[in-house]
């Protein structure tokens, strides 16, 4: 278990065989968002066989636009890695901002499997085969 103190954010990381839990305590905002992104990215880099990344949100006291941006960035990294992101024990304030910004479903849905991603990456690009005579 590793604890990462930040000015007003505390991250506690616990890893198991195929998952990592990062417990968030305090404010996720302009001053602290980078610390969470760095910790999540480090875990994804160090653990290529990781299947699940859990962010424990029960201790989240406040979140601003940079905190939301951090969650979106982590989702982007986990999706590329084929890792499921879980936002566990979300407080009402987090659900409210996710709902208002239209990101609740996006952040809480499962990513496509690695196989699906590889198939999509190798698919031919869809483009017109001839010019449109109306343009």
mmCIF file of N, CA and C in Angstrom:
data_model
loop_
_atom_site.group_PDB
_atom_site.id
_atom_site.type_symbol
_atom_site.label_atom_id
_atom_site.label_comp_id
_atom_site.label_asym_id
_atom_site.label_seq_id
_atom_site.Cartn_x
_atom_site.Cartn_y
_atom_site.Cartn_z
ATOM 1 N N UNK A 1 0.856 -1.161 0.000
ATOM 2 C CA UNK A 1 0.000 0.000 0.000
ATOM 3 C C UNK A 1 0.905 1.228 0.000
ATOM 4 N N UNK A 2 0.571 2.178 -0.837
ATOM 5 C CA UNK A 2 1.328 3.411 -0.940
ATOM 6 C C UNK A 2 0.389 4.580 -0.710
ATOM 7 N N UNK A 3 0.823 5.526 0.115
ATOM 8 C CA UNK A 3 0.046 6.739 0.343
ATOM 9 C C UNK A 3 0.802 7.901 -0.259
ATOM 10 N N UNK A 4 0.117 8.721 -1.040
ATOM 11 C CA UNK A 4 0.710 9.861 -1.712
ATOM 12 C C UNK A 4 0.067 11.133 -1.174
ATOM 13 N N UNK A 5 0.734 11.814 -0.229
ATOM 14 C CA UNK A 5 0.130 13.044 0.279
ATOM 15 C C UNK A 5 0.236 14.172 -0.738
ATOM 16 N N UNK A 6 -0.767 14.966 -0.837
ATOM 17 C CA UNK A 6 -0.789 16.150 -1.696
ATOM 18 C C UNK A 6 -1.376 17.244 -0.824
ATOM 19 N N UNK A 7 -1.265 18.463 -1.209
ATOM 20 C CA UNK A 7 -1.699 19.571 -0.369
ATOM 21 C C UNK A 7 -3.076 19.320 0.245
ATOM 22 N N UNK A 8 -4.049 19.041 -0.556
ATOM 23 C CA UNK A 8 -5.390 18.795 -0.039
ATOM 24 C C UNK A 8 -6.020 17.573 -0.701
ATOM 25 N N UNK A 9 -5.158 16.697 -1.205
ATOM 26 C CA UNK A 9 -5.610 15.439 -1.797
ATOM 27 C C UNK A 9 -4.703 14.333 -1.292
ATOM 28 N N UNK A 10 -5.309 13.249 -0.863
ATOM 29 C CA UNK A 10 -4.538 12.094 -0.426
ATOM 30 C C UNK A 10 -4.957 10.904 -1.275
ATOM 31 N N UNK A 11 -3.968 10.242 -1.872
ATOM 32 C CA UNK A 11 -4.201 9.058 -2.688
ATOM 33 C C UNK A 11 -3.572 7.864 -1.993
ATOM 34 N N UNK A 12 -4.338 6.804 -1.834
ATOM 35 C CA UNK A 12 -3.819 5.569 -1.272
ATOM 36 C C UNK A 12 -4.012 4.483 -2.315
ATOM 37 N N UNK A 13 -2.910 3.851 -2.707
ATOM 38 C CA UNK A 13 -2.945 2.851 -3.769
ATOM 39 C C UNK A 13 -2.732 1.463 -3.184
ATOM 40 N N UNK A 14 -3.636 0.555 -3.509
ATOM 41 C CA UNK A 14 -3.536 -0.841 -3.107
ATOM 42 C C UNK A 14 -3.666 -1.667 -4.376
ATOM 43 N N UNK A 15 -2.680 -2.553 -4.599
ATOM 44 C CA UNK A 15 -2.763 -3.380 -5.800
ATOM 45 C C UNK A 15 -2.936 -4.842 -5.428
ATOM 46 N N UNK A 16 -3.665 -5.539 -6.287
ATOM 47 C CA UNK A 16 -3.855 -6.972 -6.162
ATOM 48 C C UNK A 16 -3.344 -7.597 -7.452
ATOM 49 N N UNK A 17 -3.599 -8.857 -7.644
ATOM 50 C CA UNK A 17 -3.039 -9.560 -8.790
ATOM 51 C C UNK A 17 -3.390 -8.914 -10.131
ATOM 52 N N UNK A 18 -4.655 -8.584 -10.352
ATOM 53 C CA UNK A 18 -5.044 -8.047 -11.661
ATOM 54 C C UNK A 18 -5.811 -6.731 -11.580
ATOM 55 N N UNK A 19 -5.792 -6.099 -10.409
ATOM 56 C CA UNK A 19 -6.480 -4.816 -10.285
ATOM 57 C C UNK A 19 -5.720 -3.888 -9.339
ATOM 58 N N UNK A 20 -6.006 -2.612 -9.486
ATOM 59 C CA UNK A 20 -5.431 -1.589 -8.617
ATOM 60 C C UNK A 20 -6.576 -0.744 -8.084
ATOM 61 N N UNK A 21 -6.509 -0.409 -6.808
ATOM 62 C CA UNK A 21 -7.488 0.472 -6.170
ATOM 63 C C UNK A 21 -6.754 1.731 -5.726
ATOM 64 N N UNK A 22 -7.203 2.877 -6.203
ATOM 65 C CA UNK A 22 -6.656 4.157 -5.762
ATOM 66 C C UNK A 22 -7.772 4.871 -5.005
ATOM 67 N N UNK A 23 -7.570 5.023 -3.713
ATOM 68 C CA UNK A 23 -8.563 5.685 -2.869
ATOM 69 C C UNK A 23 -8.283 7.181 -2.877
ATOM 70 N N UNK A 24 -9.298 7.972 -3.172
ATOM 71 C CA UNK A 24 -9.171 9.428 -3.276
ATOM 72 C C UNK A 24 -9.795 10.066 -2.041
ATOM 73 N N UNK A 25 -9.023 10.908 -1.355
ATOM 74 C CA UNK A 25 -9.524 11.644 -0.187
ATOM 75 C C UNK A 25 -9.185 13.118 -0.360
ATOM 76 N N UNK A 26 -10.199 13.969 -0.302
ATOM 77 C CA UNK A 26 -9.978 15.405 -0.401
ATOM 78 C C UNK A 26 -10.547 15.976 -1.682
ATOM 79 N N UNK A 27 -9.952 17.083 -2.119
ATOM 80 C CA UNK A 27 -10.437 17.812 -3.293
ATOM 81 C C UNK A 27 -9.668 17.403 -4.544
ATOM 82 N N UNK A 28 -10.394 17.106 -5.605
ATOM 83 C CA UNK A 28 -9.791 16.820 -6.905
ATOM 84 C C UNK A 28 -10.012 18.065 -7.753
ATOM 85 N N UNK A 29 -8.973 18.888 -7.851
ATOM 86 C CA UNK A 29 -9.130 20.191 -8.490
ATOM 87 C C UNK A 29 -7.866 20.602 -9.234
ATOM 88 N N UNK A 30 -7.818 21.855 -9.603
ATOM 89 C CA UNK A 30 -6.714 22.420 -10.372
ATOM 90 C C UNK A 30 -5.356 22.105 -9.745
ATOM 91 N N UNK A 31 -5.271 22.177 -8.434
ATOM 92 C CA UNK A 31 -3.999 21.965 -7.750
ATOM 93 C C UNK A 31 -3.617 20.498 -7.610
ATOM 94 N N UNK A 32 -4.574 19.594 -7.668
ATOM 95 C CA UNK A 32 -4.287 18.199 -7.346
ATOM 96 C C UNK A 32 -4.558 17.203 -8.468
ATOM 97 N N UNK A 33 -5.187 17.626 -9.532
ATOM 98 C CA UNK A 33 -5.605 16.688 -10.586
ATOM 99 C C UNK A 33 -4.429 15.938 -11.199
ATOM 100 N N UNK A 34 -3.308 16.629 -11.400
ATOM 101 C CA UNK A 34 -2.148 15.976 -12.012
ATOM 102 C C UNK A 34 -1.641 14.803 -11.184
ATOM 103 N N UNK A 35 -1.716 14.911 -9.861
ATOM 104 C CA UNK A 35 -1.245 13.829 -8.997
ATOM 105 C C UNK A 35 -2.033 12.548 -9.246
ATOM 106 N N UNK A 36 -3.342 12.657 -9.417
ATOM 107 C CA UNK A 36 -4.166 11.478 -9.681
ATOM 108 C C UNK A 36 -3.862 10.898 -11.055
ATOM 109 N N UNK A 37 -3.750 11.741 -12.063
ATOM 110 C CA UNK A 37 -3.438 11.258 -13.415
ATOM 111 C C UNK A 37 -2.077 10.564 -13.420
ATOM 112 N N UNK A 38 -1.093 11.156 -12.760
ATOM 113 C CA UNK A 38 0.244 10.563 -12.715
ATOM 114 C C UNK A 38 0.232 9.208 -12.022
ATOM 115 N N UNK A 39 -0.490 9.087 -10.921
ATOM 116 C CA UNK A 39 -0.552 7.811 -10.207
ATOM 117 C C UNK A 39 -1.259 6.748 -11.047
ATOM 118 N N UNK A 40 -2.376 7.094 -11.645
ATOM 119 C CA UNK A 40 -3.102 6.124 -12.476
ATOM 120 C C UNK A 40 -2.262 5.708 -13.679
ATOM 121 N N UNK A 41 -1.613 6.659 -14.322
ATOM 122 C CA UNK A 41 -0.772 6.364 -15.485
ATOM 123 C C UNK A 41 0.406 5.481 -15.087
ATOM 124 N N UNK A 42 1.007 5.759 -13.948
ATOM 125 C CA UNK A 42 2.120 4.938 -13.471
ATOM 126 C C UNK A 42 1.673 3.500 -13.239
ATOM 127 N N UNK A 43 0.503 3.317 -12.653
ATOM 128 C CA UNK A 43 -0.009 1.964 -12.416
ATOM 129 C C UNK A 43 -0.271 1.235 -13.729
ATOM 130 N N UNK A 44 -0.827 1.937 -14.709
ATOM 131 C CA UNK A 44 -1.087 1.319 -16.012
ATOM 132 C C UNK A 44 0.220 0.940 -16.704
ATOM 133 N N UNK A 45 1.235 1.765 -16.575
ATOM 134 C CA UNK A 45 2.524 1.505 -17.209
ATOM 135 C C UNK A 45 3.246 0.342 -16.537
ATOM 136 N N UNK A 46 3.222 0.318 -15.220
ATOM 137 C CA UNK A 46 3.932 -0.706 -14.457
ATOM 138 C C UNK A 46 3.245 -2.063 -14.498
ATOM 139 N N UNK A 47 1.964 -2.096 -14.810
ATOM 140 C CA UNK A 47 1.188 -3.334 -14.751
ATOM 141 C C UNK A 47 0.486 -3.590 -16.076
ATOM 142 N N UNK A 48 1.203 -4.065 -17.106
ATOM 143 C CA UNK A 48 0.580 -4.260 -18.420
ATOM 144 C C UNK A 48 -0.526 -5.316 -18.439
ATOM 145 N N UNK A 49 -0.555 -6.214 -17.456
ATOM 146 C CA UNK A 49 -1.601 -7.246 -17.410
ATOM 147 C C UNK A 49 -2.805 -6.809 -16.578
ATOM 148 N N UNK A 50 -2.826 -5.562 -16.172
ATOM 149 C CA UNK A 50 -3.914 -5.036 -15.355
ATOM 150 C C UNK A 50 -5.243 -5.141 -16.106
ATOM 151 N N UNK A 51 -6.288 -5.558 -15.400
ATOM 152 C CA UNK A 51 -7.608 -5.652 -16.030
ATOM 153 C C UNK A 51 -8.587 -4.607 -15.505
ATOM 154 N N UNK A 52 -8.396 -4.156 -14.262
ATOM 155 C CA UNK A 52 -9.338 -3.219 -13.652
ATOM 156 C C UNK A 52 -8.594 -2.156 -12.850
ATOM 157 N N UNK A 53 -9.019 -0.909 -13.018
ATOM 158 C CA UNK A 53 -8.519 0.201 -12.210
ATOM 159 C C UNK A 53 -9.710 0.792 -11.471
ATOM 160 N N UNK A 54 -9.672 0.709 -10.157
ATOM 161 C CA UNK A 54 -10.759 1.210 -9.312
ATOM 162 C C UNK A 54 -10.330 2.527 -8.679
ATOM 163 N N UNK A 55 -11.136 3.552 -8.847
ATOM 164 C CA UNK A 55 -10.932 4.813 -8.145
ATOM 165 C C UNK A 55 -11.986 4.889 -7.054
ATOM 166 N N UNK A 56 -11.543 4.827 -5.812
ATOM 167 C CA UNK A 56 -12.459 4.912 -4.677
ATOM 168 C C UNK A 56 -12.782 6.365 -4.396
ATOM 169 N N UNK A 57 -14.012 6.737 -4.611
ATOM 170 C CA UNK A 57 -14.414 8.150 -4.561
ATOM 171 C C UNK A 57 -15.153 8.540 -3.288
ATOM 172 N N UNK A 58 -15.288 7.639 -2.332
ATOM 173 C CA UNK A 58 -16.090 7.952 -1.142
ATOM 174 C C UNK A 58 -15.524 9.126 -0.347
ATOM 175 N N UNK A 59 -14.218 9.344 -0.411
ATOM 176 C CA UNK A 59 -13.604 10.442 0.323
ATOM 177 C C UNK A 59 -13.442 11.711 -0.491
ATOM 178 N N UNK A 60 -14.005 11.717 -1.698
ATOM 179 C CA UNK A 60 -13.908 12.895 -2.557
ATOM 180 C C UNK A 60 -14.803 13.992 -1.996
ATOM 181 N N UNK A 61 -14.193 15.112 -1.655
ATOM 182 C CA UNK A 61 -14.957 16.200 -1.041
ATOM 183 C C UNK A 61 -15.440 17.226 -2.053
ATOM 184 N N UNK A 62 -14.628 17.500 -3.071
ATOM 185 C CA UNK A 62 -15.007 18.483 -4.094
ATOM 186 C C UNK A 62 -14.291 18.135 -5.389
ATOM 187 N N UNK A 63 -14.882 18.544 -6.509
ATOM 188 C CA UNK A 63 -14.274 18.325 -7.815
ATOM 189 C C UNK A 63 -14.591 19.538 -8.683
ATOM 190 N N UNK A 64 -13.581 20.009 -9.417
ATOM 191 C CA UNK A 64 -13.802 21.116 -10.343
ATOM 192 C C UNK A 64 -13.543 20.629 -11.766
ATOM 193 N N UNK A 65 -13.488 21.551 -12.714
ATOM 194 C CA UNK A 65 -13.330 21.166 -14.122
ATOM 195 C C UNK A 65 -12.009 20.445 -14.372
ATOM 196 N N UNK A 66 -10.955 20.796 -13.652
ATOM 197 C CA UNK A 66 -9.680 20.093 -13.814
ATOM 198 C C UNK A 66 -9.764 18.682 -13.247
ATOM 199 N N UNK A 67 -10.524 18.499 -12.180
ATOM 200 C CA UNK A 67 -10.739 17.163 -11.642
ATOM 201 C C UNK A 67 -11.500 16.298 -12.626
ATOM 202 N N UNK A 68 -12.524 16.870 -13.246
ATOM 203 C CA UNK A 68 -13.267 16.146 -14.278
ATOM 204 C C UNK A 68 -12.354 15.822 -15.452
ATOM 205 N N UNK A 69 -11.532 16.774 -15.844
ATOM 206 C CA UNK A 69 -10.579 16.550 -16.926
ATOM 207 C C UNK A 69 -9.626 15.405 -16.583
ATOM 208 N N UNK A 70 -9.212 15.316 -15.328
ATOM 209 C CA UNK A 70 -8.334 14.230 -14.896
ATOM 210 C C UNK A 70 -9.032 12.878 -15.050
ATOM 211 N N UNK A 71 -10.297 12.803 -14.660
ATOM 212 C CA UNK A 71 -11.042 11.550 -14.816
ATOM 213 C C UNK A 71 -11.177 11.174 -16.289
ATOM 214 N N UNK A 72 -11.422 12.157 -17.138
ATOM 215 C CA UNK A 72 -11.530 11.888 -18.577
ATOM 216 C C UNK A 72 -10.194 11.411 -19.149
ATOM 217 N N UNK A 73 -9.088 12.001 -18.692
ATOM 218 C CA UNK A 73 -7.772 11.581 -19.152
ATOM 219 C C UNK A 73 -7.467 10.156 -18.699
ATOM 220 N N UNK A 74 -7.798 9.836 -17.470
ATOM 221 C CA UNK A 74 -7.585 8.477 -16.967
ATOM 222 C C UNK A 74 -8.432 7.498 -17.760
ATOM 223 N N UNK A 75 -9.670 7.864 -18.061
ATOM 224 C CA UNK A 75 -10.529 7.000 -18.877
ATOM 225 C C UNK A 75 -9.903 6.759 -20.245
ATOM 226 N N UNK A 76 -9.341 7.801 -20.830
ATOM 227 C CA UNK A 76 -8.682 7.663 -22.133
ATOM 228 C C UNK A 76 -7.527 6.662 -22.040
ATOM 229 N N UNK A 77 -6.702 6.783 -21.000
ATOM 230 C CA UNK A 77 -5.563 5.878 -20.823
ATOM 231 C C UNK A 77 -6.021 4.443 -20.570
ATOM 232 N N UNK A 78 -7.048 4.262 -19.744
ATOM 233 C CA UNK A 78 -7.512 2.903 -19.462
ATOM 234 C C UNK A 78 -8.153 2.277 -20.697
ATOM 235 N N UNK A 79 -8.864 3.067 -21.475
ATOM 236 C CA UNK A 79 -9.491 2.537 -22.694
ATOM 237 C C UNK A 79 -8.442 2.050 -23.680
ATOM 238 N N UNK A 80 -7.386 2.830 -23.862
ATOM 239 C CA UNK A 80 -6.307 2.435 -24.776
ATOM 240 C C UNK A 80 -5.651 1.145 -24.291
ATOM 241 N N UNK A 81 -5.515 1.005 -22.974
ATOM 242 C CA UNK A 81 -4.876 -0.176 -22.398
ATOM 243 C C UNK A 81 -5.823 -1.368 -22.284
ATOM 244 N N UNK A 82 -7.115 -1.172 -22.572
ATOM 245 C CA UNK A 82 -8.086 -2.255 -22.442
ATOM 246 C C UNK A 82 -8.401 -2.581 -20.987
ATOM 247 N N UNK A 83 -8.246 -1.604 -20.120
ATOM 248 C CA UNK A 83 -8.486 -1.768 -18.685
ATOM 249 C C UNK A 83 -9.830 -1.133 -18.339
ATOM 250 N N UNK A 84 -10.630 -1.827 -17.515
ATOM 251 C CA UNK A 84 -11.914 -1.282 -17.086
ATOM 252 C C UNK A 84 -11.693 -0.269 -15.962
ATOM 253 N N UNK A 85 -12.273 0.905 -16.119
ATOM 254 C CA UNK A 85 -12.210 1.943 -15.093
ATOM 255 C C UNK A 85 -13.481 1.879 -14.264
ATOM 256 N N UNK A 86 -13.316 1.860 -12.955
ATOM 257 C CA UNK A 86 -14.451 1.841 -12.034
ATOM 258 C C UNK A 86 -14.384 3.083 -11.156
ATOM 259 N N UNK A 87 -15.458 3.816 -11.078
ATOM 260 C CA UNK A 87 -15.570 4.937 -10.143
ATOM 261 C C UNK A 87 -16.436 4.444 -8.991
ATOM 262 N N UNK A 88 -15.788 3.914 -7.970
ATOM 263 C CA UNK A 88 -16.487 3.265 -6.861
ATOM 264 C C UNK A 88 -16.951 4.271 -5.812
ATOM 265 N N UNK A 89 -18.090 3.978 -5.207
ATOM 266 C CA UNK A 89 -18.620 4.756 -4.078
ATOM 267 C C UNK A 89 -18.670 6.249 -4.377
ATOM 268 N N UNK A 90 -19.265 6.580 -5.511
ATOM 269 C CA UNK A 90 -19.340 7.992 -5.930
ATOM 270 C C UNK A 90 -20.264 8.779 -5.008
ATOM 271 N N UNK A 91 -19.775 9.911 -4.491
ATOM 272 C CA UNK A 91 -20.667 10.775 -3.712
ATOM 273 C C UNK A 91 -21.630 11.506 -4.642
ATOM 274 N N UNK A 92 -22.683 12.047 -4.071
ATOM 275 C CA UNK A 92 -23.692 12.754 -4.863
ATOM 276 C C UNK A 92 -23.127 13.910 -5.664
ATOM 277 N N UNK A 93 -22.137 14.614 -5.103
ATOM 278 C CA UNK A 93 -21.558 15.754 -5.830
ATOM 279 C C UNK A 93 -20.866 15.303 -7.108
ATOM 280 N N UNK A 94 -20.196 14.153 -7.063
ATOM 281 C CA UNK A 94 -19.537 13.641 -8.269
ATOM 282 C C UNK A 94 -20.577 13.195 -9.288
ATOM 283 N N UNK A 95 -21.581 12.444 -8.845
ATOM 284 C CA UNK A 95 -22.636 12.024 -9.776
ATOM 285 C C UNK A 95 -23.310 13.227 -10.428
ATOM 286 N N UNK A 96 -23.513 14.275 -9.649
ATOM 287 C CA UNK A 96 -24.174 15.474 -10.182
ATOM 288 C C UNK A 96 -23.339 16.113 -11.291
ATOM 289 N N UNK A 97 -22.044 16.300 -11.073
ATOM 290 C CA UNK A 97 -21.216 16.931 -12.101
ATOM 291 C C UNK A 97 -21.085 16.022 -13.325
ATOM 292 N N UNK A 98 -21.024 14.712 -13.106
ATOM 293 C CA UNK A 98 -20.950 13.786 -14.243
ATOM 294 C C UNK A 98 -22.249 13.813 -15.037
ATOM 295 N N UNK A 99 -23.370 13.899 -14.337
ATOM 296 C CA UNK A 99 -24.670 13.962 -15.009
ATOM 297 C C UNK A 99 -24.823 15.279 -15.771
ATOM 298 N N UNK A 100 -24.482 16.393 -15.127
ATOM 299 C CA UNK A 100 -24.626 17.711 -15.763
ATOM 300 C C UNK A 100 -23.746 17.869 -17.000
ATOM 301 N N UNK A 101 -22.584 17.231 -16.981
ATOM 302 C CA UNK A 101 -21.660 17.358 -18.112
ATOM 303 C C UNK A 101 -21.851 16.263 -19.156
ATOM 304 N N UNK A 102 -22.765 15.339 -18.899
ATOM 305 C CA UNK A 102 -23.014 14.271 -19.860
ATOM 306 C C UNK A 102 -21.911 13.228 -19.907
ATOM 307 N N UNK A 103 -21.122 13.119 -18.846
ATOM 308 C CA UNK A 103 -20.000 12.180 -18.848
ATOM 309 C C UNK A 103 -20.224 10.960 -17.959
ATOM 310 N N UNK A 104 -21.351 10.875 -17.286
ATOM 311 C CA UNK A 104 -21.602 9.760 -16.371
ATOM 312 C C UNK A 104 -21.528 8.420 -17.090
ATOM 313 N N UNK A 105 -22.304 8.266 -18.143
ATOM 314 C CA UNK A 105 -22.313 6.991 -18.866
ATOM 315 C C UNK A 105 -20.965 6.727 -19.526
ATOM 316 N N UNK A 106 -20.362 7.758 -20.075
ATOM 317 C CA UNK A 106 -19.068 7.616 -20.742
ATOM 318 C C UNK A 106 -18.005 7.091 -19.770
ATOM 319 N N UNK A 107 -17.950 7.657 -18.575
ATOM 320 C CA UNK A 107 -16.921 7.261 -17.620
ATOM 321 C C UNK A 107 -17.222 5.950 -16.914
ATOM 322 N N UNK A 108 -18.469 5.529 -16.908
ATOM 323 C CA UNK A 108 -18.821 4.321 -16.167
ATOM 324 C C UNK A 108 -19.109 3.124 -17.060
ATOM 325 N N UNK A 109 -18.966 3.269 -18.377
ATOM 326 C CA UNK A 109 -19.194 2.129 -19.268
ATOM 327 C C UNK A 109 -17.892 1.371 -19.484
ATOM 328 N N UNK A 110 -18.013 0.102 -19.837
ATOM 329 C CA UNK A 110 -16.837 -0.730 -20.076
ATOM 330 C C UNK A 110 -16.204 -0.383 -21.413
ATOM 331 N N UNK A 111 -14.860 -0.422 -21.472
ATOM 332 C CA UNK A 111 -14.188 -0.147 -22.744
ATOM 333 C C UNK A 111 -14.297 -1.353 -23.663
ATOM 334 N N UNK A 112 -14.086 -1.160 -24.963
ATOM 335 C CA UNK A 112 -14.055 -2.310 -25.859
ATOM 336 C C UNK A 112 -12.873 -3.198 -25.498
ATOM 337 N N UNK A 113 -12.991 -4.476 -25.812
ATOM 338 C CA UNK A 113 -11.900 -5.393 -25.514
ATOM 339 C C UNK A 113 -10.686 -5.058 -26.370
ATOM 340 N N UNK A 114 -9.522 -5.558 -25.969
ATOM 341 C CA UNK A 114 -8.298 -5.311 -26.738
ATOM 342 C C UNK A 114 -8.418 -5.889 -28.141
ATOM 343 N N UNK A 115 -9.082 -7.036 -28.272
ATOM 344 C CA UNK A 115 -9.256 -7.653 -29.582
ATOM 345 C C UNK A 115 -10.093 -6.761 -30.485
ATOM 346 N N UNK A 116 -11.178 -6.217 -29.960
ATOM 347 C CA UNK A 116 -12.026 -5.317 -30.744
ATOM 348 C C UNK A 116 -11.248 -4.090 -31.175
ATOM 349 N N UNK A 117 -10.428 -3.546 -30.281
ATOM 350 C CA UNK A 117 -9.630 -2.378 -30.625
ATOM 351 C C UNK A 117 -8.653 -2.696 -31.747
ATOM 352 N N UNK A 118 -8.003 -3.855 -31.667
ATOM 353 C CA UNK A 118 -7.054 -4.239 -32.712
ATOM 354 C C UNK A 118 -7.754 -4.411 -34.049
ATOM 355 N N UNK A 119 -8.948 -5.009 -34.034
ATOM 356 C CA UNK A 119 -9.696 -5.191 -35.279
ATOM 357 C C UNK A 119 -10.073 -3.837 -35.867
ATOM 358 N N UNK A 120 -10.500 -2.893 -35.029
ATOM 359 C CA UNK A 120 -10.871 -1.566 -35.514
ATOM 360 C C UNK A 120 -9.666 -0.801 -36.024
ATOM 361 N N UNK A 121 -8.508 -0.983 -35.393
ATOM 362 C CA UNK A 121 -7.295 -0.300 -35.831
ATOM 363 C C UNK A 121 -6.841 -0.792 -37.204
ATOM 364 N N UNK A 122 -7.113 -2.062 -37.516
ATOM 365 C CA UNK A 122 -6.680 -2.639 -38.786
ATOM 366 C C UNK A 122 -7.727 -2.537 -39.885
ATOM 367 N N UNK A 123 -8.900 -2.033 -39.560
ATOM 368 C CA UNK A 123 -9.971 -1.908 -40.556
ATOM 369 C C UNK A 123 -9.613 -0.815 -41.557
ATOM 370 N N UNK A 124 -9.985 -1.011 -42.819
ATOM 371 C CA UNK A 124 -9.695 0.037 -43.806
ATOM 372 C C UNK A 124 -10.489 1.302 -43.497
ATOM 373 N N UNK A 125 -9.893 2.412 -43.799
ATOM 374 C CA UNK A 125 -10.562 3.694 -43.566
ATOM 375 C C UNK A 125 -11.730 3.830 -44.519
ATOM 376 N N UNK A 126 -12.817 4.366 -44.017
ATOM 377 C CA UNK A 126 -13.987 4.583 -44.856
ATOM 378 C C UNK A 126 -13.871 5.961 -45.488
ATOM 379 N N UNK A 127 -13.832 5.995 -46.806
ATOM 380 C CA UNK A 127 -13.749 7.277 -47.502
ATOM 381 C C UNK A 127 -14.466 7.156 -48.841
ATOM 382 N N UNK A 128 -14.850 8.264 -49.420
ATOM 383 C CA UNK A 128 -15.551 8.216 -50.702
ATOM 384 C C UNK A 128 -14.643 7.650 -51.793
ATOM 385 N N UNK A 129 -15.265 6.944 -52.737
ATOM 386 C CA UNK A 129 -14.485 6.374 -53.839
ATOM 387 C C UNK A 129 -14.499 7.265 -55.070
ATOM 388 N N UNK A 130 -15.392 8.239 -55.099
ATOM 389 C CA UNK A 130 -15.430 9.182 -56.223
ATOM 390 C C UNK A 130 -15.961 10.518 -55.727
ATOM 391 N N UNK A 131 -15.750 11.543 -56.478
ATOM 392 C CA UNK A 131 -16.218 12.870 -56.110
ATOM 393 C C UNK A 131 -17.726 12.950 -56.241
ATOM 394 N N UNK A 132 -18.315 13.709 -55.378
ATOM 395 C CA UNK A 132 -19.744 13.964 -55.428
ATOM 396 C C UNK A 132 -19.995 14.988 -56.532
ATOM 397 N N UNK A 133 -20.847 14.665 -57.482
ATOM 398 C CA UNK A 133 -21.091 15.562 -58.617
ATOM 399 C C UNK A 133 -21.827 16.835 -58.211
ATOM 400 N N UNK A 134 -22.378 16.851 -56.999
ATOM 401 C CA UNK A 134 -23.115 18.029 -56.537
ATOM 402 C C UNK A 134 -22.216 19.077 -55.885
ATOM 403 N N UNK A 135 -20.933 18.778 -55.747
ATOM 404 C CA UNK A 135 -20.051 19.750 -55.085
ATOM 405 C C UNK A 135 -19.100 20.405 -56.037
#
